[in-house]
């Protein structure tokens, strides 16, 4: 059975259970209430679902999903949702027990797992799922969540299928354009400086998709503190590569990366903090990084400019978004 039909079958069963529980009339009239764990997943649901969904997000800007422990209020919100949407692949490491328990009573979908095949993802044997779960860092890969979500939504709201499929198609097109633009932007960085030094290893997909070598102080998960050896190794890499800037992350204490920069300076290498990257959460509401497209744009702008590249205008497919933010587009 392929992934799509597997998702269809499991979500259909969940949807049928929900309709029995909630009554068919109530289930068809209201927008489907969805609680998403992280903003990147909520972005997919909102863009694809449109009027058919009402989406809220548990973990806001600056929240680290690897360490996040659900509050009593979160559990209540999750248990009242028509559909719980989470990433899976142990992204929500500390929530996995709660998600498993709620998933027995409420429809719950691990959207990243439903949309991808582990064999095509970046393996990491140190992780619980054996997989690097930071899939959103590759816009092309991430766009696959859109048709998967459209299919899931149609099981709950058959009347929304056509609109959701159209929206998913548009989302995929925008992300394809974004994907090409990021690759173009990174290619403007002088080759000798194409190193991305960050706090934790969230950027492997980004590095692979867009052609920049990633060096992280910490591993994929942030559950353990960075060790002295981790910091020393990163300092060595910074000094050896001669990279002009390294980056903090919005979901991680900047102390470790600041220590790396300070140690590199003491060894005579002038390195700056190039800015804060959105690794595992969207930016604040009202900021350019408040959406998925904006998150990838903001990261790419920060990286490209700090490492001496020259940001190209945004593609025509993103012209409306660019205009909203006063950014140049083709
Ligand atoms: Zn992470």
Coordinates of C-alpha atoms and ligand atoms in Angstrom, one line a residue:
X1 CA 0.0 0.0 0.0
X2 CA 1.4 3.4 -0.9
X3 CA 1.6 6.3 1.6
X4 CA -1.3 8.2 0.2
X5 CA -3.8 5.3 0.4
X6 CA -2.5 4.4 3.9
X7 CA -3.2 8.0 5.0
X8 CA -6.6 7.9 3.3
X9 CA -7.6 4.7 5.0
X10 CA -6.4 5.6 8.5
X11 CA -7.9 9.2 8.4
X12 CA -11.1 7.9 6.9
X13 CA -11.5 5.6 9.9
X14 CA -10.8 8.5 12.3
X15 CA -13.2 10.8 10.5
X16 CA -15.9 8.2 10.6
X17 CA -15.3 7.8 14.4
X18 CA -15.5 11.5 14.8
X19 CA -18.7 11.9 12.9
X20 CA -20.3 9.2 15.0
X21 CA -19.1 10.9 18.2
X22 CA -20.0 14.4 17.2
X23 CA -23.2 13.9 15.1
X24 CA -23.1 14.3 11.3
X25 CA -24.9 17.7 11.3
X26 CA -22.6 19.4 13.7
X27 CA -19.6 17.9 11.9
X28 CA -20.6 19.4 8.6
X29 CA -21.6 22.9 9.5
X30 CA -18.7 24.3 11.5
X31 CA -15.2 24.7 10.3
X32 CA -13.1 21.7 11.3
X33 CA -11.3 22.8 14.6
X34 CA -7.7 21.8 14.3
X35 CA -5.0 22.1 17.0
X36 CA -1.5 22.0 15.4
X37 CA 1.6 21.5 17.6
X38 CA 3.9 23.8 15.6
X39 CA 3.4 26.9 13.4
X40 CA 4.9 25.3 10.3
X41 CA 2.2 22.6 10.3
X42 CA -0.6 25.1 11.2
X43 CA 0.6 27.1 8.1
X44 CA -0.1 24.1 5.8
X45 CA -3.5 23.5 7.4
X46 CA -4.6 27.2 7.1
X47 CA -3.4 27.6 3.6
X48 CA -5.0 24.4 2.3
X49 CA -8.1 24.4 4.5
X50 CA -9.1 28.0 4.1
X51 CA -12.7 28.6 5.4
X52 CA -13.1 24.9 6.1
X53 CA -10.8 24.9 9.1
X54 CA -10.2 26.9 12.3
X55 CA -6.6 26.3 13.3
X56 CA -4.8 27.1 16.5
X57 CA -1.2 26.4 17.4
X58 CA 0.1 25.0 20.7
X59 CA 3.8 26.1 20.5
X60 CA 4.2 29.8 19.6
X61 CA 7.2 31.8 18.4
X62 CA 10.5 31.0 20.2
X63 CA 9.2 27.7 21.6
X64 CA 11.5 24.7 21.2
X65 CA 9.4 21.6 20.2
X66 CA 12.1 19.2 21.3
X67 CA 11.7 20.3 24.9
X68 CA 8.1 21.4 25.0
X69 CA 6.0 19.9 27.8
X70 CA 2.2 20.2 27.3
X71 CA 0.3 22.2 30.0
X72 CA -3.0 21.1 31.4
X73 CA -4.6 23.7 29.2
X74 CA -2.9 22.3 26.1
X75 CA -4.2 18.8 26.9
X76 CA -7.7 20.3 27.2
X77 CA -7.4 22.1 23.9
X78 CA -6.1 19.0 22.2
X79 CA -8.9 16.8 23.6
X80 CA -11.5 19.3 22.3
X81 CA -10.1 19.5 18.8
X82 CA -11.9 17.8 15.8
X83 CA -8.4 16.9 14.5
X84 CA -5.0 17.0 16.2
X85 CA -2.2 17.7 13.7
X86 CA 1.4 17.1 14.7
X87 CA 4.6 16.4 12.9
X88 CA 5.7 13.0 14.2
X89 CA 9.2 11.5 13.8
X90 CA 9.5 12.4 17.5
X91 CA 9.6 16.2 16.7
X92 CA 7.3 16.6 19.8
X93 CA 9.6 14.4 21.9
X94 CA 8.1 15.3 25.3
X95 CA 4.6 15.2 24.0
X96 CA 4.7 11.8 22.4
X97 CA 3.0 10.1 25.4
X98 CA 0.2 12.7 25.5
X99 CA -0.3 12.6 21.8
X100 CA -0.4 8.8 21.8
X101 CA -3.0 8.8 24.6
X102 CA -5.2 11.5 23.0
X103 CA -4.8 9.8 19.6
X104 CA -6.7 6.8 20.9
X105 CA -9.7 9.0 21.6
X106 CA -9.5 11.9 19.1
X107 CA -8.6 11.9 15.4
X108 CA -4.9 12.7 15.3
X109 CA -2.6 12.8 12.3
X110 CA 1.2 12.9 12.2
X111 CA 1.3 15.0 9.0
X112 CA 5.1 14.8 8.4
X113 CA 5.0 11.0 8.7
X114 CA 1.9 10.8 6.5
X115 CA 3.4 12.9 3.7
X116 CA 6.8 11.3 3.5
X117 CA 8.6 8.0 3.3
X118 CA 11.4 7.6 5.9
X119 CA 13.6 6.0 3.3
X120 CA 13.9 9.3 1.5
X121 CA 14.7 11.4 4.6
X122 CA 18.0 12.1 6.3
X123 CA 18.7 9.3 8.7
X124 CA 20.1 10.0 12.2
X125 CA 20.7 7.0 14.3
X126 CA 21.0 9.0 17.5
X127 CA 17.4 10.1 17.2
X128 CA 14.5 8.2 18.7
X129 CA 12.8 7.9 15.3
X130 CA 16.1 7.3 13.5
X131 CA 15.3 10.3 11.3
X132 CA 16.2 14.0 11.2
X133 CA 12.7 15.5 11.6
X134 CA 13.5 19.1 10.4
X135 CA 11.8 18.6 7.1
X136 CA 10.5 22.1 6.8
X137 CA 14.0 23.3 6.0
X138 CA 13.5 22.0 2.4
X139 CA 10.6 23.9 0.9
X140 CA 10.1 21.3 -1.9
X141 CA 9.9 18.5 0.6
X142 CA 7.6 20.5 2.9
X143 CA 5.2 21.3 0.1
X144 CA 4.3 17.6 0.0
X145 CA 2.3 18.0 3.3
X146 CA -0.2 20.2 1.4
X147 CA -1.8 17.5 -0.8
X148 CA -1.6 15.0 2.1
X149 CA -3.5 17.5 4.3
X150 CA -6.1 18.1 1.6
X151 CA -6.8 14.4 1.4
X152 CA -7.2 14.2 5.2
X153 CA -9.5 17.2 5.3
X154 CA -11.7 15.8 2.6
X155 CA -12.4 12.8 4.8
X156 CA -13.9 15.1 7.4
X157 CA -15.4 17.7 5.1
X158 CA -16.1 16.1 1.7
X159 CA -17.6 19.4 0.5
X160 CA -14.2 21.0 1.0
X161 CA -12.3 18.6 -1.2
X162 CA -12.2 20.6 -4.4
X163 CA -11.2 23.8 -2.8
X164 CA -8.6 22.1 -0.6
X165 CA -7.0 20.4 -3.6
X166 CA -6.8 23.7 -5.5
X167 CA -5.3 25.4 -2.5
X168 CA -2.8 22.6 -2.0
X169 CA -1.8 23.0 -5.7
X170 CA -1.3 26.7 -5.2
X171 CA 0.8 26.1 -2.0
X172 CA 3.0 23.6 -3.8
X173 CA 3.6 26.1 -6.6
X174 CA 4.5 28.9 -4.2
X175 CA 6.9 26.6 -2.4
X176 CA 8.5 25.4 -5.6
X177 CA 9.2 29.0 -6.5
X178 CA 10.5 29.7 -3.0
X179 CA 12.7 26.6 -3.3
X180 CA 14.4 27.9 -6.5
X181 CA 14.8 31.3 -5.0
X182 CA 16.6 30.0 -1.9
X183 CA 19.0 28.0 -4.0
X184 CA 19.7 31.1 -6.1
X185 CA 20.3 33.2 -3.0
X186 CA 22.7 30.7 -1.4
X187 CA 24.6 30.4 -4.7
X188 CA 25.5 34.2 -4.5
X189 CA 27.5 33.5 -1.3
X190 CA 31.3 33.3 -2.1
X191 CA 32.0 29.6 -2.2
X192 CA 34.7 29.7 0.5
X193 CA 32.1 31.2 2.9
X194 CA 29.3 28.7 2.2
X195 CA 29.2 27.3 5.8
X196 CA 26.2 27.6 8.0
X197 CA 27.3 27.5 11.7
X198 CA 24.3 27.3 14.1
X199 CA 23.3 26.2 17.6
X200 CA 21.6 22.9 16.9
X201 CA 21.5 20.6 13.9
X202 CA 18.2 21.8 12.3
X203 CA 19.6 22.7 8.9
X204 CA 20.7 19.5 7.3
X205 CA 17.8 19.5 4.8
X206 CA 18.5 23.2 4.1
X207 CA 22.2 22.5 3.5
X208 CA 21.5 19.5 1.2
X209 CA 18.8 21.3 -0.8
X210 CA 20.5 24.6 -1.2
X211 CA 24.2 23.9 -1.3
X212 CA 25.7 25.1 2.0
X213 CA 27.6 23.0 4.5
X214 CA 26.1 22.9 7.9
X215 CA 28.1 22.9 11.2
X216 CA 26.1 22.7 14.4
X217 CA 27.2 22.9 18.0
X218 CA 24.5 20.5 19.2
X219 CA 22.9 17.5 17.7
X220 CA 19.4 17.4 16.2
X221 CA 17.5 17.4 19.5
X222 CA 18.2 20.0 22.1
X223 CA 17.4 17.8 25.1
X224 CA 21.1 17.7 26.2
X225 CA 23.3 20.7 26.9
X226 CA 26.1 21.3 24.5
X227 CA 29.4 19.9 25.9
X228 CA 32.7 21.6 26.1
X229 CA 34.0 19.2 23.4
X230 CA 31.0 20.2 21.1
X231 CA 32.0 23.9 21.6
X232 CA 35.7 23.3 21.0
X233 CA 35.0 21.4 17.8
X234 CA 32.8 24.1 16.5
X235 CA 35.4 26.8 17.3
X236 CA 38.0 24.7 15.4
X237 CA 35.6 24.6 12.4
X238 CA 34.9 28.3 12.5
X239 CA 38.6 29.2 12.6
X240 CA 39.5 26.6 9.9
X241 CA 36.8 27.7 7.5
X242 CA 37.3 31.4 8.2
X243 CA 33.6 31.9 8.0
X244 CA 32.7 35.6 8.6
X245 CA 29.5 35.0 10.6
X246 CA 27.7 32.3 12.7
X247 CA 24.1 32.2 13.8
X248 CA 22.0 32.0 16.9
X249 CA 18.4 30.5 16.8
X250 CA 15.2 31.9 18.1
X251 CA 14.2 28.8 20.0
X252 CA 17.6 28.3 21.6
X253 CA 19.6 30.1 24.3
X254 CA 22.2 32.2 22.3
X255 CA 24.9 31.6 25.0
X256 CA 26.5 28.6 23.3
X257 CA 26.9 30.3 19.9
X258 CA 28.2 33.5 21.6
X259 CA 30.8 31.3 23.4
X260 CA 31.9 29.9 20.1
X261 CA 32.2 33.4 18.6
X262 CA 34.2 34.6 21.6
X263 CA 36.5 31.7 21.6
X264 CA 37.1 32.1 17.8
X265 CA 37.9 35.8 18.4
X266 CA 40.4 34.9 21.1
X267 CA 42.2 32.7 18.5
X268 CA 42.4 35.7 16.2
X269 CA 39.5 35.0 13.9
X270 CA 37.0 37.9 13.6
X271 CA 33.6 36.3 13.5
X272 CA 30.2 38.0 14.0
X273 CA 26.9 36.8 15.1
X274 CA 25.1 37.0 11.8
X275 CA 21.6 37.1 13.2
X276 CA 18.9 34.8 14.6
X277 CA 17.6 32.0 12.5
X278 CA 14.1 30.5 12.8
X279 CA 14.9 26.9 13.2
X280 CA 12.0 25.1 14.9
X281 CA 9.3 27.8 15.2
X282 CA 7.8 30.6 13.1
X283 CA 8.4 34.3 14.0
X284 CA 6.1 36.6 16.0
X285 CA 2.7 37.4 14.6
X286 CA 3.1 40.6 12.5
X287 CA 6.7 39.9 11.7
X288 CA 8.0 38.8 8.3
X289 CA 8.7 35.3 9.6
X290 CA 5.2 34.7 10.9
X291 CA 4.4 32.4 8.0
X292 CA 6.2 29.4 6.6
X293 CA 7.3 31.3 3.4
X294 CA 8.4 34.2 5.6
X295 CA 10.4 31.9 7.9
X296 CA 12.4 30.4 5.0
X297 CA 12.7 33.9 3.4
X298 CA 14.0 35.4 6.7
X299 CA 16.5 32.7 7.3
X300 CA 17.8 32.9 3.7
X301 CA 18.1 36.7 3.9
X302 CA 20.0 36.5 7.2
X303 CA 22.3 33.8 6.0
X304 CA 23.0 35.3 2.5
X305 CA 23.6 38.8 3.7
X306 CA 25.8 37.8 6.7
X307 CA 28.0 35.5 4.5
X308 CA 28.6 38.1 1.8
X309 CA 26.0 37.1 -0.8
X310 CA 23.6 39.2 -2.7
X311 CA 19.8 38.5 -2.2
X312 CA 18.0 38.1 -5.5
X313 CA 14.5 39.5 -6.0
X314 CA 11.7 37.1 -5.0
X315 CA 10.0 35.1 -7.7
X316 CA 6.8 36.2 -9.4
X317 CA 4.8 33.4 -7.7
X318 CA 5.5 35.2 -4.4
X319 CA 4.9 38.7 -5.7
X320 CA 1.8 39.3 -3.6
X321 CA 3.6 38.2 -0.4
X322 CA 6.7 40.3 -1.3
X323 CA 4.6 43.3 -1.9
X324 CA 2.9 42.9 1.5
X325 CA 6.4 43.2 3.1
X326 CA 7.8 45.8 0.7
X327 CA 10.3 43.4 -0.8
X328 CA 11.4 43.4 -4.4
X329 CA 10.1 40.6 -6.6
X330 CA 10.7 39.7 -10.3
Ligands
LIG1 ZN1 15.3 21.2 16.1

